[in-house]
Short mmCIF file of N, CA and C in Angstrom, two decimals:
data_model
loop_
_atom_site.label_atom_id
_atom_site.label_comp_id
_atom_site.label_asym_id
_atom_site.label_seq_id
_atom_site.Cartn_x
_atom_site.Cartn_y
_atom_site.Cartn_z
N MET A 1 91.73 97.06 71.05
CA MET A 1 91.45 97.98 70.45
C MET A 1 90.32 98.34 70.87
N PRO A 2 89.62 99.63 71.56
CA PRO A 2 88.28 100.03 72.00
C PRO A 2 87.13 99.24 70.77
N THR A 3 85.82 99.74 70.93
CA THR A 3 84.67 99.42 70.31
C THR A 3 84.12 100.94 69.67
N PRO A 4 84.48 100.33 67.83
CA PRO A 4 84.18 101.50 67.07
C PRO A 4 82.98 102.09 67.58
N SER A 5 83.08 103.57 67.32
CA SER A 5 82.01 104.49 67.01
C SER A 5 81.07 104.20 65.71
N MET A 6 80.10 104.36 65.66
CA MET A 6 79.37 104.99 64.89
C MET A 6 80.33 105.66 63.55
N GLU A 7 80.52 105.85 64.19
CA GLU A 7 82.08 107.61 63.16
C GLU A 7 82.03 106.76 62.65
N ASP A 8 83.39 105.54 63.04
CA ASP A 8 83.86 104.52 62.23
C ASP A 8 83.29 104.11 61.63
N TYR A 9 82.14 103.49 61.80
CA TYR A 9 81.80 102.18 60.60
C TYR A 9 80.97 103.57 59.29
N ILE A 10 80.91 104.67 59.73
CA ILE A 10 80.19 105.39 58.76
C ILE A 10 81.79 104.88 57.68
N GLU A 11 82.28 106.22 58.27
CA GLU A 11 84.11 105.75 57.33
C GLU A 11 84.84 104.51 57.36
N GLN A 12 84.70 103.72 57.14
CA GLN A 12 84.09 103.06 56.68
C GLN A 12 83.89 102.20 55.50
N ILE A 13 82.56 102.13 55.94
CA ILE A 13 81.93 101.84 55.32
C ILE A 13 81.95 103.81 53.29
N TYR A 14 81.65 103.99 53.82
CA TYR A 14 82.25 105.58 52.90
C TYR A 14 83.58 104.11 52.02
N LEU A 15 85.19 104.33 52.41
CA LEU A 15 86.07 104.00 52.09
C LEU A 15 85.22 103.08 51.02
N LEU A 16 84.93 101.81 51.42
CA LEU A 16 84.98 100.28 51.31
C LEU A 16 84.10 100.69 49.79
N ILE A 17 82.99 101.23 50.12
CA ILE A 17 81.83 101.89 48.64
C ILE A 17 83.45 102.75 47.57
N GLU A 18 83.83 103.80 48.10
CA GLU A 18 84.21 104.16 47.19
C GLU A 18 86.01 103.39 46.45
N ASN A 19 86.82 102.33 47.58
CA ASN A 19 87.88 101.80 46.91
C ASN A 19 87.45 100.17 46.00
N LYS A 20 85.74 100.08 46.71
CA LYS A 20 84.99 98.52 46.60
C LYS A 20 84.60 98.85 45.39
N GLY A 21 83.39 99.98 45.51
CA GLY A 21 82.09 99.98 44.87
C GLY A 21 81.24 99.35 45.68
N TYR A 22 81.54 98.94 47.00
CA TYR A 22 80.53 98.33 47.11
C TYR A 22 80.62 98.08 50.00
N ALA A 23 80.05 97.46 50.55
CA ALA A 23 80.68 97.37 50.79
C ALA A 23 79.77 96.32 51.89
N ARG A 24 80.31 95.01 52.11
CA ARG A 24 79.88 93.79 52.70
C ARG A 24 79.63 93.77 54.24
N VAL A 25 79.14 93.63 54.72
CA VAL A 25 78.88 93.19 56.06
C VAL A 25 80.78 92.95 57.24
N SER A 26 80.68 91.46 55.75
CA SER A 26 81.69 90.35 56.35
C SER A 26 83.05 91.22 55.83
N ASP A 27 83.20 92.35 54.69
CA ASP A 27 84.46 94.07 54.58
C ASP A 27 84.70 94.26 55.73
N ILE A 28 83.76 95.07 56.15
CA ILE A 28 82.95 95.65 57.46
C ILE A 28 83.90 95.87 58.53
N ALA A 29 83.18 94.09 58.79
CA ALA A 29 83.53 93.59 60.28
C ALA A 29 84.91 93.33 60.37
N GLU A 30 85.72 92.79 58.62
CA GLU A 30 86.46 92.74 58.97
C GLU A 30 88.59 93.50 59.36
N ALA A 31 87.43 94.37 58.45
CA ALA A 31 88.08 97.11 58.60
C ALA A 31 88.42 96.58 59.85
N LEU A 32 86.95 96.52 60.21
CA LEU A 32 87.13 97.07 62.32
C LEU A 32 87.23 96.85 63.46
N SER A 33 87.74 95.10 62.63
CA SER A 33 88.47 93.73 63.42
C SER A 33 87.14 94.09 64.96
N VAL A 34 85.65 94.25 64.22
CA VAL A 34 84.32 93.28 65.17
C VAL A 34 83.44 91.84 64.68
N HIS A 35 83.44 91.95 65.14
CA HIS A 35 82.00 90.71 64.57
C HIS A 35 81.59 90.93 63.55
N PRO A 36 80.31 89.77 62.83
CA PRO A 36 79.42 91.01 61.53
C PRO A 36 78.29 90.69 62.76
N SER A 37 78.05 90.54 63.14
CA SER A 37 76.96 90.78 64.31
C SER A 37 76.90 91.89 64.79
N SER A 38 78.07 92.04 64.70
CA SER A 38 77.58 93.56 65.87
C SER A 38 77.97 94.49 64.59
N VAL A 39 78.51 94.16 63.52
CA VAL A 39 78.32 95.32 62.22
C VAL A 39 76.76 95.08 62.07
N THR A 40 76.33 94.25 61.82
CA THR A 40 74.79 93.78 61.80
C THR A 40 74.19 95.21 63.26
N LYS A 41 74.24 95.05 63.32
CA LYS A 41 73.69 95.56 63.97
C LYS A 41 73.51 96.95 64.53
N MET A 42 74.53 97.91 64.10
CA MET A 42 75.05 99.20 63.18
C MET A 42 74.50 99.80 62.71
N VAL A 43 74.56 98.25 61.20
CA VAL A 43 74.21 98.96 59.72
C VAL A 43 72.62 98.67 59.79
N GLN A 44 71.78 98.08 61.18
CA GLN A 44 70.20 98.46 60.88
C GLN A 44 70.01 99.64 61.95
N LYS A 45 71.31 100.08 62.71
CA LYS A 45 71.11 101.60 63.51
C LYS A 45 71.15 102.40 62.06
N LEU A 46 72.19 102.16 61.24
CA LEU A 46 72.26 103.35 60.74
C LEU A 46 71.01 103.49 59.70
N ASP A 47 70.87 102.37 59.67
CA ASP A 47 69.88 102.41 58.32
C ASP A 47 68.46 103.30 59.11
N LYS A 48 67.86 103.15 60.16
CA LYS A 48 66.57 103.24 61.23
C LYS A 48 67.39 105.04 60.84
N ASP A 49 68.24 105.74 60.49
CA ASP A 49 68.42 107.29 61.31
C ASP A 49 68.91 107.57 60.24
N ASP A 50 68.81 107.23 58.98
CA ASP A 50 68.80 107.96 57.55
C ASP A 50 70.14 108.06 56.73
N TYR A 51 71.70 106.97 58.11
CA TYR A 51 72.76 106.75 56.80
C TYR A 51 72.79 106.27 55.79
N LEU A 52 71.67 105.40 55.47
CA LEU A 52 72.42 103.66 54.75
C LEU A 52 70.69 103.77 54.61
N VAL A 53 71.26 102.93 53.34
CA VAL A 53 69.82 102.17 52.99
C VAL A 53 70.08 100.23 53.33
N TYR A 54 69.85 99.47 53.73
CA TYR A 54 70.61 98.33 54.20
C TYR A 54 69.10 97.19 53.68
N GLU A 55 70.02 96.07 53.04
CA GLU A 55 68.57 94.82 52.49
C GLU A 55 69.36 93.90 52.71
N LYS A 56 69.04 92.72 53.69
CA LYS A 56 69.74 91.28 54.99
C LYS A 56 70.07 90.83 53.13
N TYR A 57 71.23 90.37 52.75
CA TYR A 57 72.05 89.79 52.38
C TYR A 57 71.83 90.75 50.27
N ARG A 58 71.80 91.49 50.26
CA ARG A 58 71.83 92.68 49.18
C ARG A 58 72.69 93.68 49.23
N GLY A 59 73.15 93.95 50.67
CA GLY A 59 74.13 94.74 50.30
C GLY A 59 73.35 96.95 51.60
N LEU A 60 74.41 96.88 51.26
CA LEU A 60 74.16 98.25 51.97
C LEU A 60 74.91 99.81 50.39
N VAL A 61 73.75 99.62 50.96
CA VAL A 61 74.23 101.78 50.00
C VAL A 61 73.85 103.10 50.97
N LEU A 62 74.92 104.13 51.14
CA LEU A 62 74.36 105.00 51.96
C LEU A 62 73.80 105.89 51.86
N THR A 63 73.01 106.88 52.54
CA THR A 63 71.73 107.77 51.66
C THR A 63 72.64 109.01 51.00
N PRO A 64 71.99 109.96 50.66
CA PRO A 64 72.72 111.39 50.64
C PRO A 64 73.58 112.17 52.04
N LYS A 65 72.84 112.00 52.42
CA LYS A 65 73.55 111.87 54.37
C LYS A 65 73.88 111.01 54.35
N GLY A 66 74.51 109.99 54.92
CA GLY A 66 75.67 109.08 55.19
C GLY A 66 77.02 109.66 54.00
N ASN A 67 76.87 109.53 52.17
CA ASN A 67 77.89 109.89 52.42
C ASN A 67 78.58 111.12 52.58
N LYS A 68 77.18 111.73 52.87
CA LYS A 68 78.53 113.28 53.25
C LYS A 68 79.23 113.69 54.50
N VAL A 69 77.66 112.77 55.55
CA VAL A 69 78.86 112.49 56.75
C VAL A 69 80.30 111.41 56.79
N GLY A 70 80.24 110.65 55.31
CA GLY A 70 81.37 109.48 55.20
C GLY A 70 82.64 110.12 54.87
N LYS A 71 82.25 111.50 53.86
CA LYS A 71 82.86 111.94 53.52
C LYS A 71 83.21 113.24 53.95
N ARG A 72 83.09 113.76 54.88
CA ARG A 72 83.72 114.55 56.36
C ARG A 72 84.28 114.39 57.06
N LEU A 73 84.48 112.36 57.19
CA LEU A 73 84.78 111.99 58.37
C LEU A 73 86.80 111.32 58.02
N VAL A 74 86.07 111.21 56.89
CA VAL A 74 87.10 110.70 55.85
C VAL A 74 88.12 111.80 55.83
N TYR A 75 87.81 112.85 55.07
CA TYR A 75 88.26 114.29 55.26
C TYR A 75 89.34 114.70 56.64
N ARG A 76 87.88 114.75 57.45
CA ARG A 76 89.29 114.53 59.00
C ARG A 76 90.03 114.30 59.44
N HIS A 77 89.45 112.78 58.81
CA HIS A 77 91.12 110.76 58.59
C HIS A 77 92.49 111.86 58.43
N GLU A 78 92.32 112.35 56.98
CA GLU A 78 93.34 112.51 56.62
C GLU A 78 94.16 113.77 56.70
N LEU A 79 93.21 114.68 56.60
CA LEU A 79 93.88 116.60 57.23
C LEU A 79 94.73 115.92 59.33
N LEU A 80 94.27 114.97 59.55
CA LEU A 80 94.92 115.40 60.80
C LEU A 80 96.78 114.13 59.76
N GLU A 81 95.79 113.34 59.50
CA GLU A 81 97.06 112.79 59.75
C GLU A 81 98.48 113.57 58.79
N GLN A 82 97.94 114.22 58.14
CA GLN A 82 98.46 115.15 57.61
C GLN A 82 99.41 116.17 58.74
N PHE A 83 98.29 116.96 59.04
CA PHE A 83 98.98 117.50 60.16
C PHE A 83 100.05 117.30 60.45
N LEU A 84 100.03 115.40 60.89
CA LEU A 84 100.56 114.91 62.05
C LEU A 84 102.63 115.29 60.88
N ARG A 85 101.73 115.15 60.12
CA ARG A 85 103.46 114.36 59.81
C ARG A 85 103.83 115.93 59.76
N VAL A 86 103.58 116.66 59.23
CA VAL A 86 104.03 118.48 59.55
C VAL A 86 104.28 118.87 59.96
N ILE A 87 104.33 118.34 61.73
CA ILE A 87 104.59 118.56 62.59
C ILE A 87 106.07 117.36 63.28
N GLY A 88 105.70 116.84 62.78
CA GLY A 88 106.56 116.28 62.48
C GLY A 88 106.87 114.65 63.01
N VAL A 89 105.44 113.94 63.59
CA VAL A 89 105.24 113.14 64.25
C VAL A 89 105.61 112.06 63.82
N LYS A 90 106.27 110.87 63.60
CA LYS A 90 107.05 109.60 63.70
C LYS A 90 106.16 108.86 62.73
N GLU A 91 105.87 108.08 61.53
CA GLU A 91 105.43 108.18 61.08
C GLU A 91 104.67 106.15 61.82
N GLU A 92 104.81 105.72 62.38
CA GLU A 92 104.73 104.33 62.59
C GLU A 92 103.27 104.44 63.90
N HIS A 93 103.86 105.95 64.37
CA HIS A 93 103.09 106.96 65.20
C HIS A 93 101.42 107.16 64.64
N ILE A 94 101.38 107.41 63.53
CA ILE A 94 100.31 109.02 62.78
C ILE A 94 98.83 108.06 62.96
N TYR A 95 98.84 106.90 62.06
CA TYR A 95 97.87 106.74 62.08
C TYR A 95 97.04 105.95 63.58
N GLU A 96 98.12 105.51 64.31
CA GLU A 96 97.39 105.80 66.05
C GLU A 96 96.98 106.15 66.75
N ASP A 97 97.48 107.44 66.19
CA ASP A 97 97.49 108.87 66.78
C ASP A 97 96.69 109.50 67.03
N VAL A 98 96.36 109.55 65.22
CA VAL A 98 94.95 109.70 65.05
C VAL A 98 93.44 109.32 65.28
N GLU A 99 93.90 108.15 65.60
CA GLU A 99 92.71 106.72 66.48
C GLU A 99 92.61 107.71 66.60
N GLY A 100 92.95 107.98 68.57
CA GLY A 100 93.17 108.36 69.65
C GLY A 100 92.84 109.94 69.53
N ILE A 101 92.64 110.65 68.97
CA ILE A 101 92.29 111.99 68.56
C ILE A 101 90.86 112.40 67.99
N GLU A 102 90.73 111.53 66.94
CA GLU A 102 89.72 111.90 65.46
C GLU A 102 88.44 112.89 66.40
N HIS A 103 88.14 111.17 67.54
CA HIS A 103 86.76 111.63 67.43
C HIS A 103 86.65 112.82 69.81
N HIS A 104 87.48 113.21 68.72
CA HIS A 104 88.09 114.54 70.23
C HIS A 104 87.66 116.04 70.49
N LEU A 105 87.97 116.22 69.05
CA LEU A 105 87.79 117.54 68.12
C LEU A 105 86.78 117.88 68.28
N SER A 106 86.55 118.91 68.29
CA SER A 106 85.07 120.05 67.37
C SER A 106 85.08 120.38 66.26
N TRP A 107 84.92 119.97 65.23
CA TRP A 107 84.69 120.66 63.55
C TRP A 107 85.44 122.11 63.52
N ASP A 108 85.17 122.31 64.85
CA ASP A 108 86.32 123.96 64.80
C ASP A 108 87.65 123.68 65.40
N SER A 109 87.90 122.43 65.39
CA SER A 109 89.39 122.72 66.15
C SER A 109 89.69 121.69 64.31
N ILE A 110 88.94 121.27 64.09
CA ILE A 110 89.34 120.54 62.45
C ILE A 110 89.42 121.44 62.71
N ASP A 111 88.40 122.34 61.88
CA ASP A 111 89.26 123.58 60.24
C ASP A 111 89.80 124.81 60.86
N ARG A 112 90.86 124.91 62.00
CA ARG A 112 91.89 125.59 62.56
C ARG A 112 93.06 124.73 62.81
N ILE A 113 92.62 123.69 62.50
CA ILE A 113 94.15 123.01 62.29
C ILE A 113 93.75 122.25 60.75
N GLY A 114 93.22 122.72 60.16
CA GLY A 114 92.80 122.68 58.20
C GLY A 114 93.73 123.91 58.14
N ASP A 115 93.88 125.20 58.83
CA ASP A 115 94.00 125.81 58.40
C ASP A 115 95.61 126.10 58.43
N LEU A 116 96.27 126.00 59.97
CA LEU A 116 97.45 125.70 60.07
C LEU A 116 98.08 125.01 59.44
N VAL A 117 97.64 123.72 58.73
CA VAL A 117 98.69 123.03 57.53
C VAL A 117 98.53 123.80 56.29
N GLN A 118 97.76 124.53 55.78
CA GLN A 118 97.23 125.24 55.40
C GLN A 118 98.88 125.82 54.45
N PHE A 119 98.66 127.18 56.22
CA PHE A 119 100.06 128.53 56.79
C PHE A 119 100.69 127.07 56.07
N PHE A 120 101.95 126.55 56.79
CA PHE A 120 102.89 125.56 56.58
C PHE A 120 103.39 125.06 55.40
N GLU A 121 102.32 124.70 54.71
CA GLU A 121 101.92 124.50 53.22
C GLU A 121 101.86 125.23 51.77
N GLU A 122 101.66 125.77 52.17
CA GLU A 122 101.98 127.40 51.70
C GLU A 122 103.07 127.46 50.80
N GLU A 123 103.91 128.46 51.57
CA GLU A 123 105.74 128.56 52.06
C GLU A 123 106.43 126.99 52.68
N GLU A 124 107.37 126.93 51.47
CA GLU A 124 108.34 125.37 52.30
C GLU A 124 109.05 126.44 53.23
N LYS A 125 109.58 127.52 52.97
CA LYS A 125 110.24 127.82 54.01
C LYS A 125 110.00 127.79 55.16
N ARG A 126 107.79 128.14 55.24
CA ARG A 126 107.85 127.69 57.03
C ARG A 126 107.72 126.04 57.97
N LEU A 127 107.98 125.82 56.15
CA LEU A 127 107.79 123.92 56.98
C LEU A 127 109.77 124.33 56.91
N GLU A 128 110.46 124.44 56.62
CA GLU A 128 111.98 124.98 56.82
C GLU A 128 112.30 124.07 58.11
N ASP A 129 111.45 125.49 58.83
CA ASP A 129 111.88 126.91 59.55
C ASP A 129 110.80 126.50 60.70
N LEU A 130 109.90 124.94 61.02
CA LEU A 130 109.28 123.74 62.15
C LEU A 130 110.55 123.16 62.00
N ARG A 131 111.00 122.36 60.80
CA ARG A 131 111.66 121.86 60.84
C ARG A 131 113.04 121.44 61.50
N ASP A 132 113.69 122.48 61.28
CA ASP A 132 115.01 123.64 62.44
C ASP A 132 114.78 123.21 63.89
N VAL A 133 113.35 124.18 64.19
CA VAL A 133 113.05 123.47 66.09
C VAL A 133 113.21 122.32 66.36
N GLN A 134 112.29 121.97 64.79
CA GLN A 134 112.18 120.93 65.44
C GLN A 134 113.62 119.65 66.51
N ALA A 135 114.64 120.00 64.98
CA ALA A 135 116.13 119.54 65.11
C ALA A 135 116.11 120.04 66.40
N ARG A 136 116.20 121.89 66.72
CA ARG A 136 117.15 122.09 67.78
C ARG A 136 116.52 121.47 69.00
N SER A 137 115.40 120.64 68.82
CA SER A 137 115.23 120.42 70.54
C SER A 137 115.00 119.23 70.81
N GLU A 138 115.87 118.61 69.28
CA GLU A 138 115.36 116.99 69.54
C GLU A 138 117.00 116.39 69.92
#
């Protein structure tokens, strides 16, 4: 597994706080499959860069800046999962594929993917037509 990026940390911290109400170094380390010492280093950097406030032994809180970025990163991840489902990617490949592509797309590309997903989901017939094309190509 590649080394998690700063975005991966912010996204994971955001998700932990949303789901559990808090994010501890040990929870982040487990979720990202990294050593707690790596989490501590990144959390200190994120604190310095004003994404969160970290107090040793007390935990951390996202700043408004960190919360905004976290929310946007989670949106990107969920949108890409939705997009891959719409285009017929098998469920067992979706998570790994999203992890592989999410950091390599511009926000402009993400917005266009959002438009495309919306286009297909607005009318069931469009999705049916897409599925028909996929079925013929298999």
